[in-house]
Amino acid sequence: MRLADAARRRALMAEQQQELLMNTDKAFLVIDMQQEEGFPLHGFDRVIHNNARLLDASRHAGTPIIYTRHINAADGSDLPPGEPLDSAGRPASYRAGTRQVEIIERLAPRPGDRVIDKPRYSAFHRTELDQQLRALGVRRLIVTGVLTDACVLATVLDAFALGYRVDLIADACTSTTEAAHNAALLIMANWVYALELFSTDQYLNALSGEPHQSCRSSEPDQFAHRPEQFVATIARLQSALGLPRQEQE
């Protein structure tokens, strides 16, 4: 009986060690899921819900979690040219020291999670993100957040340039319109060769070792289209991800 118990303990330890090894090369990067209310975001409640599901699964799997916060200096001293200002000459959004820069409460970081503040769209620009990822041994990023056509796009392009593979969860990202969101997805699907696109449901299936759908780059400009083909091309991408077809705004 004792021998059987010892064997079970060894098997459990081996399984736990294997699970740990499987997750040491990944990190979950949550981009700018903050309380900023300066502009409406398409389907944001659904995106928050999907991020919450992914965070729960990532924590259960032992995947390191890194949040970014976009923060502008309160006095506007470090803004890029043309950044919108309020009537007092301060940054119109993401102003340091305000509630708007904090992570949404439902997705709030927990002990052990990392938070990186950034002054520009890309999470790699003038931050220690790359150094922290390399110190963790990370080679693949799971990416969610906002805005798909700004900070998410800039971060994914930089991640690719720096040699990372990227799992982008399409319905855990959004922008001000669904069309802008989908246009950015097509750009990344066309040109980021180390990218794999998932829906939340399909990524959770993959994480559980179940059958799943995803979209990987198969050739340059794989979703090339003419303007009048935009809606049909988005439908192709949604079908590849196992997402229901939606009318474009």
Short mmCIF file of C-alpha atoms in Angstrom, two decimals:
data_model
loop_
_atom_site.label_atom_id
_atom_site.label_comp_id
_atom_site.label_asym_id
_atom_site.label_seq_id
_atom_site.Cartn_x
_atom_site.Cartn_y
_atom_site.Cartn_z
CA MET A 1 0.00 0.00 0.00
CA ARG A 2 2.81 2.37 0.94
CA LEU A 3 4.63 1.53 -2.29
CA ALA A 4 1.49 2.33 -4.28
CA ASP A 5 1.06 5.64 -2.43
CA ALA A 6 4.70 6.53 -3.05
CA ALA A 7 4.32 5.70 -6.74
CA ARG A 8 1.23 7.91 -6.98
CA ARG A 9 3.07 10.77 -5.28
CA ARG A 10 5.99 10.41 -7.68
CA ALA A 11 3.62 10.38 -10.65
CA LEU A 12 1.84 13.48 -9.34
CA MET A 13 5.13 15.29 -8.80
CA ALA A 14 6.25 14.37 -12.31
CA GLU A 15 2.96 15.64 -13.73
CA GLN A 16 3.25 18.90 -11.81
CA GLN A 17 6.85 19.32 -12.95
CA GLN A 18 5.85 18.72 -16.56
CA GLU A 19 3.04 21.29 -16.24
CA LEU A 20 5.52 23.79 -14.83
CA LEU A 21 7.94 23.17 -17.70
CA MET A 22 5.13 23.60 -20.23
CA ASN A 23 4.34 27.07 -18.89
CA THR A 24 7.79 28.53 -18.29
CA ASP A 25 8.15 29.70 -21.88
CA LYS A 26 4.83 31.61 -21.92
CA ALA A 27 3.54 34.82 -20.39
CA PHE A 28 0.08 36.38 -20.51
CA LEU A 29 0.30 40.06 -21.52
CA VAL A 30 -2.82 42.12 -20.75
CA ILE A 31 -2.58 45.45 -22.55
CA ASP A 32 -4.10 48.61 -21.08
CA MET A 33 -7.31 47.20 -19.60
CA GLN A 34 -7.74 50.42 -17.64
CA GLN A 35 -10.57 52.57 -16.34
CA GLU A 36 -10.06 55.32 -18.93
CA GLU A 37 -13.45 56.47 -20.24
CA GLY A 38 -12.36 59.04 -22.81
CA PHE A 39 -13.77 57.07 -25.74
CA PRO A 40 -16.30 54.23 -26.04
CA LEU A 41 -15.02 50.76 -26.90
CA HIS A 42 -16.94 48.26 -28.99
CA GLY A 43 -18.28 45.29 -27.00
CA PHE A 44 -16.13 46.16 -24.01
CA ASP A 45 -18.18 44.21 -21.44
CA ARG A 46 -17.67 41.02 -23.45
CA VAL A 47 -13.95 41.74 -23.76
CA ILE A 48 -13.67 42.24 -19.99
CA HIS A 49 -15.49 38.94 -19.42
CA ASN A 50 -13.20 37.09 -21.83
CA ASN A 51 -10.10 38.55 -20.18
CA ALA A 52 -11.39 37.43 -16.78
CA ARG A 53 -11.81 33.87 -18.08
CA LEU A 54 -8.34 33.87 -19.60
CA LEU A 55 -6.77 35.26 -16.43
CA ASP A 56 -8.39 32.52 -14.35
CA ALA A 57 -7.14 29.83 -16.71
CA SER A 58 -3.64 31.31 -16.90
CA ARG A 59 -3.35 31.51 -13.13
CA HIS A 60 -4.50 27.91 -12.83
CA ALA A 61 -1.87 26.88 -15.38
CA GLY A 62 0.88 28.81 -13.58
CA THR A 63 1.50 31.18 -16.50
CA PRO A 64 3.17 34.48 -15.52
CA ILE A 65 0.81 37.44 -15.91
CA ILE A 66 1.96 40.90 -16.94
CA TYR A 67 -0.30 43.93 -17.17
CA THR A 68 0.54 47.15 -18.97
CA ARG A 69 -0.83 50.57 -18.14
CA HIS A 70 -0.64 53.45 -20.59
CA ILE A 71 0.21 56.54 -18.52
CA ASN A 72 0.86 60.11 -19.65
CA ALA A 73 2.81 62.47 -17.39
CA ALA A 74 0.29 64.66 -15.55
CA ASP A 75 1.89 67.90 -16.73
CA GLY A 76 2.09 66.72 -20.34
CA SER A 77 5.87 67.02 -20.37
CA ASP A 78 6.50 63.72 -22.14
CA LEU A 79 3.75 63.61 -24.75
CA PRO A 80 4.36 62.80 -28.41
CA PRO A 81 3.56 65.59 -30.89
CA GLY A 82 -0.14 66.23 -31.37
CA GLU A 83 -1.35 64.29 -28.31
CA PRO A 84 -4.81 65.67 -27.35
CA LEU A 85 -4.86 68.08 -24.39
CA ASP A 86 -7.65 69.33 -22.15
CA SER A 87 -8.48 73.00 -21.60
CA ALA A 88 -5.78 73.22 -18.90
CA GLY A 89 -3.08 71.90 -21.22
CA ARG A 90 -2.93 68.49 -19.55
CA PRO A 91 -3.19 65.09 -21.29
CA ALA A 92 -6.81 64.47 -22.24
CA SER A 93 -6.56 60.77 -21.36
CA TYR A 94 -4.49 58.31 -19.32
CA ARG A 95 -3.25 61.13 -17.09
CA ALA A 96 -0.96 60.05 -14.24
CA GLY A 97 -2.50 60.32 -10.79
CA THR A 98 -6.10 59.79 -11.93
CA ARG A 99 -8.44 56.84 -11.47
CA GLN A 100 -8.50 56.37 -15.24
CA VAL A 101 -5.01 54.83 -15.34
CA GLU A 102 -5.90 52.03 -12.90
CA ILE A 103 -6.68 48.50 -14.08
CA ILE A 104 -10.39 47.64 -14.24
CA GLU A 105 -11.39 46.23 -10.86
CA ARG A 106 -12.70 42.92 -12.19
CA LEU A 107 -9.30 42.26 -13.79
CA ALA A 108 -7.17 43.71 -10.99
CA PRO A 109 -3.65 42.30 -10.60
CA ARG A 110 -3.03 39.83 -7.79
CA PRO A 111 0.11 39.28 -5.72
CA GLY A 112 2.84 37.94 -7.97
CA ASP A 113 1.48 39.57 -11.13
CA ARG A 114 3.61 42.24 -12.79
CA VAL A 115 2.51 45.71 -13.88
CA ILE A 116 4.50 47.70 -16.42
CA ASP A 117 3.75 51.37 -17.09
CA LYS A 118 4.39 52.62 -20.61
CA PRO A 119 4.43 56.10 -22.19
CA ARG A 120 3.76 55.03 -25.79
CA TYR A 121 1.63 52.57 -27.73
CA SER A 122 4.08 49.66 -27.70
CA ALA A 123 4.56 47.86 -24.40
CA PHE A 124 8.23 47.43 -25.34
CA HIS A 125 9.02 51.12 -25.96
CA ARG A 126 11.00 52.65 -23.08
CA THR A 127 10.02 49.87 -20.66
CA GLU A 128 11.72 46.82 -19.14
CA LEU A 129 9.24 44.36 -20.65
CA ASP A 130 11.74 42.67 -22.97
CA GLN A 131 14.31 42.29 -20.17
CA GLN A 132 11.71 40.85 -17.80
CA LEU A 133 10.44 38.38 -20.37
CA ARG A 134 13.93 37.17 -21.19
CA ALA A 135 14.73 36.80 -17.49
CA LEU A 136 11.65 34.58 -17.18
CA GLY A 137 12.68 32.53 -20.22
CA VAL A 138 9.54 33.56 -22.11
CA ARG A 139 9.41 32.85 -25.83
CA ARG A 140 5.66 33.05 -26.46
CA LEU A 141 3.23 35.80 -25.47
CA ILE A 142 -0.51 35.41 -24.99
CA VAL A 143 -1.84 38.89 -25.82
CA THR A 144 -5.16 40.58 -25.05
CA GLY A 145 -6.33 44.14 -24.46
CA VAL A 146 -6.96 47.49 -26.12
CA LEU A 147 -6.85 49.19 -28.53
CA THR A 148 -6.46 46.50 -31.17
CA ASP A 149 -5.45 49.05 -33.82
CA ALA A 150 -3.07 51.02 -31.58
CA CYS A 151 -1.36 49.58 -28.49
CA VAL A 152 -2.10 45.92 -29.26
CA LEU A 153 -0.93 46.26 -32.86
CA ALA A 154 2.23 48.18 -31.91
CA THR A 155 3.10 45.68 -29.18
CA VAL A 156 2.55 42.63 -31.38
CA LEU A 157 4.71 44.09 -34.16
CA ASP A 158 7.51 44.82 -31.69
CA ALA A 159 7.19 41.37 -30.10
CA PHE A 160 7.59 39.80 -33.54
CA ALA A 161 10.60 42.00 -34.30
CA LEU A 162 12.19 40.93 -31.01
CA GLY A 163 11.77 37.23 -31.76
CA TYR A 164 8.68 36.30 -29.71
CA ARG A 165 5.83 34.11 -30.87
CA VAL A 166 2.39 35.55 -30.18
CA ASP A 167 -0.97 33.96 -29.39
CA LEU A 168 -3.46 36.80 -29.92
CA ILE A 169 -6.94 36.27 -28.48
CA ALA A 170 -9.14 38.14 -30.94
CA ASP A 171 -12.33 38.49 -28.90
CA ALA A 172 -10.38 39.54 -25.79
CA CYS A 173 -9.27 42.67 -27.66
CA THR A 174 -11.28 45.59 -29.03
CA SER A 175 -11.17 49.11 -30.39
CA THR A 176 -13.51 52.07 -30.83
CA THR A 177 -15.32 50.28 -33.67
CA GLU A 178 -15.57 46.68 -34.76
CA ALA A 179 -14.28 47.66 -38.21
CA ALA A 180 -11.10 49.17 -36.73
CA HIS A 181 -10.60 46.08 -34.57
CA ASN A 182 -10.99 43.73 -37.51
CA ALA A 183 -8.78 45.81 -39.81
CA ALA A 184 -5.97 45.51 -37.25
CA LEU A 185 -6.52 41.76 -36.93
CA LEU A 186 -6.15 41.40 -40.70
CA ILE A 187 -2.90 43.40 -40.72
CA MET A 188 -1.43 41.14 -38.04
CA ALA A 189 -2.75 37.94 -39.64
CA ASN A 190 -1.20 39.00 -42.95
CA TRP A 191 2.27 40.04 -41.81
CA VAL A 192 3.14 38.72 -38.35
CA TYR A 193 4.37 35.28 -39.31
CA ALA A 194 4.90 34.17 -35.70
CA LEU A 195 1.26 34.92 -34.84
CA GLU A 196 -1.51 32.47 -34.00
CA LEU A 197 -5.01 33.91 -33.65
CA PHE A 198 -7.60 32.35 -31.33
CA SER A 199 -11.02 33.09 -29.92
CA THR A 200 -11.29 32.86 -26.14
CA ASP A 201 -13.27 29.61 -26.26
CA GLN A 202 -10.84 28.00 -28.67
CA TYR A 203 -7.78 29.10 -26.71
CA LEU A 204 -9.23 27.64 -23.52
CA ASN A 205 -9.86 24.41 -25.43
CA ALA A 206 -6.22 24.40 -26.55
CA LEU A 207 -5.05 25.07 -23.00
CA SER A 208 -7.06 22.05 -21.82
CA GLY A 209 -5.61 19.84 -24.54
CA GLU A 210 -8.96 19.63 -26.34
CA PRO A 211 -9.59 19.97 -30.11
CA HIS A 212 -9.57 23.61 -31.15
CA GLN A 213 -9.53 26.04 -34.06
CA SER A 214 -7.01 28.80 -34.70
CA CYS A 215 -5.54 30.81 -37.55
CA ARG A 216 -1.82 30.81 -38.35
CA SER A 217 0.05 32.59 -41.09
CA SER A 218 0.29 30.35 -44.14
CA GLU A 219 1.69 32.86 -46.64
CA PRO A 220 2.38 36.60 -46.92
CA ASP A 221 -0.78 38.71 -47.18
CA GLN A 222 -2.98 35.63 -46.77
CA PHE A 223 -6.10 37.78 -46.26
CA ALA A 224 -5.41 40.17 -49.15
CA HIS A 225 -8.63 41.79 -50.32
CA ARG A 226 -10.11 44.70 -52.23
CA PRO A 227 -12.13 47.33 -50.34
CA GLU A 228 -15.45 45.81 -51.39
CA GLN A 229 -14.29 42.43 -50.05
CA PHE A 230 -13.58 43.63 -46.50
CA VAL A 231 -16.73 42.19 -44.91
CA ALA A 232 -16.35 38.84 -46.66
CA THR A 233 -12.68 38.67 -45.63
CA ILE A 234 -13.57 39.33 -42.00
CA ALA A 235 -16.13 36.53 -42.25
CA ARG A 236 -13.33 34.19 -43.43
CA LEU A 237 -11.21 35.13 -40.43
CA GLN A 238 -14.11 34.74 -38.00
CA SER A 239 -14.86 31.31 -39.43
CA ALA A 240 -11.22 30.26 -39.00
CA LEU A 241 -11.41 31.27 -35.33
CA GLY A 242 -14.74 29.57 -34.67
CA LEU A 243 -16.44 32.91 -34.04
CA PRO A 244 -20.03 33.63 -35.12
CA ARG A 245 -20.28 35.92 -38.12
CA GLN A 246 -21.17 39.47 -37.13
CA GLU A 247 -22.39 42.44 -39.12
CA GLN A 248 -19.71 45.12 -39.48
CA GLU A 249 -20.41 48.61 -38.19
#
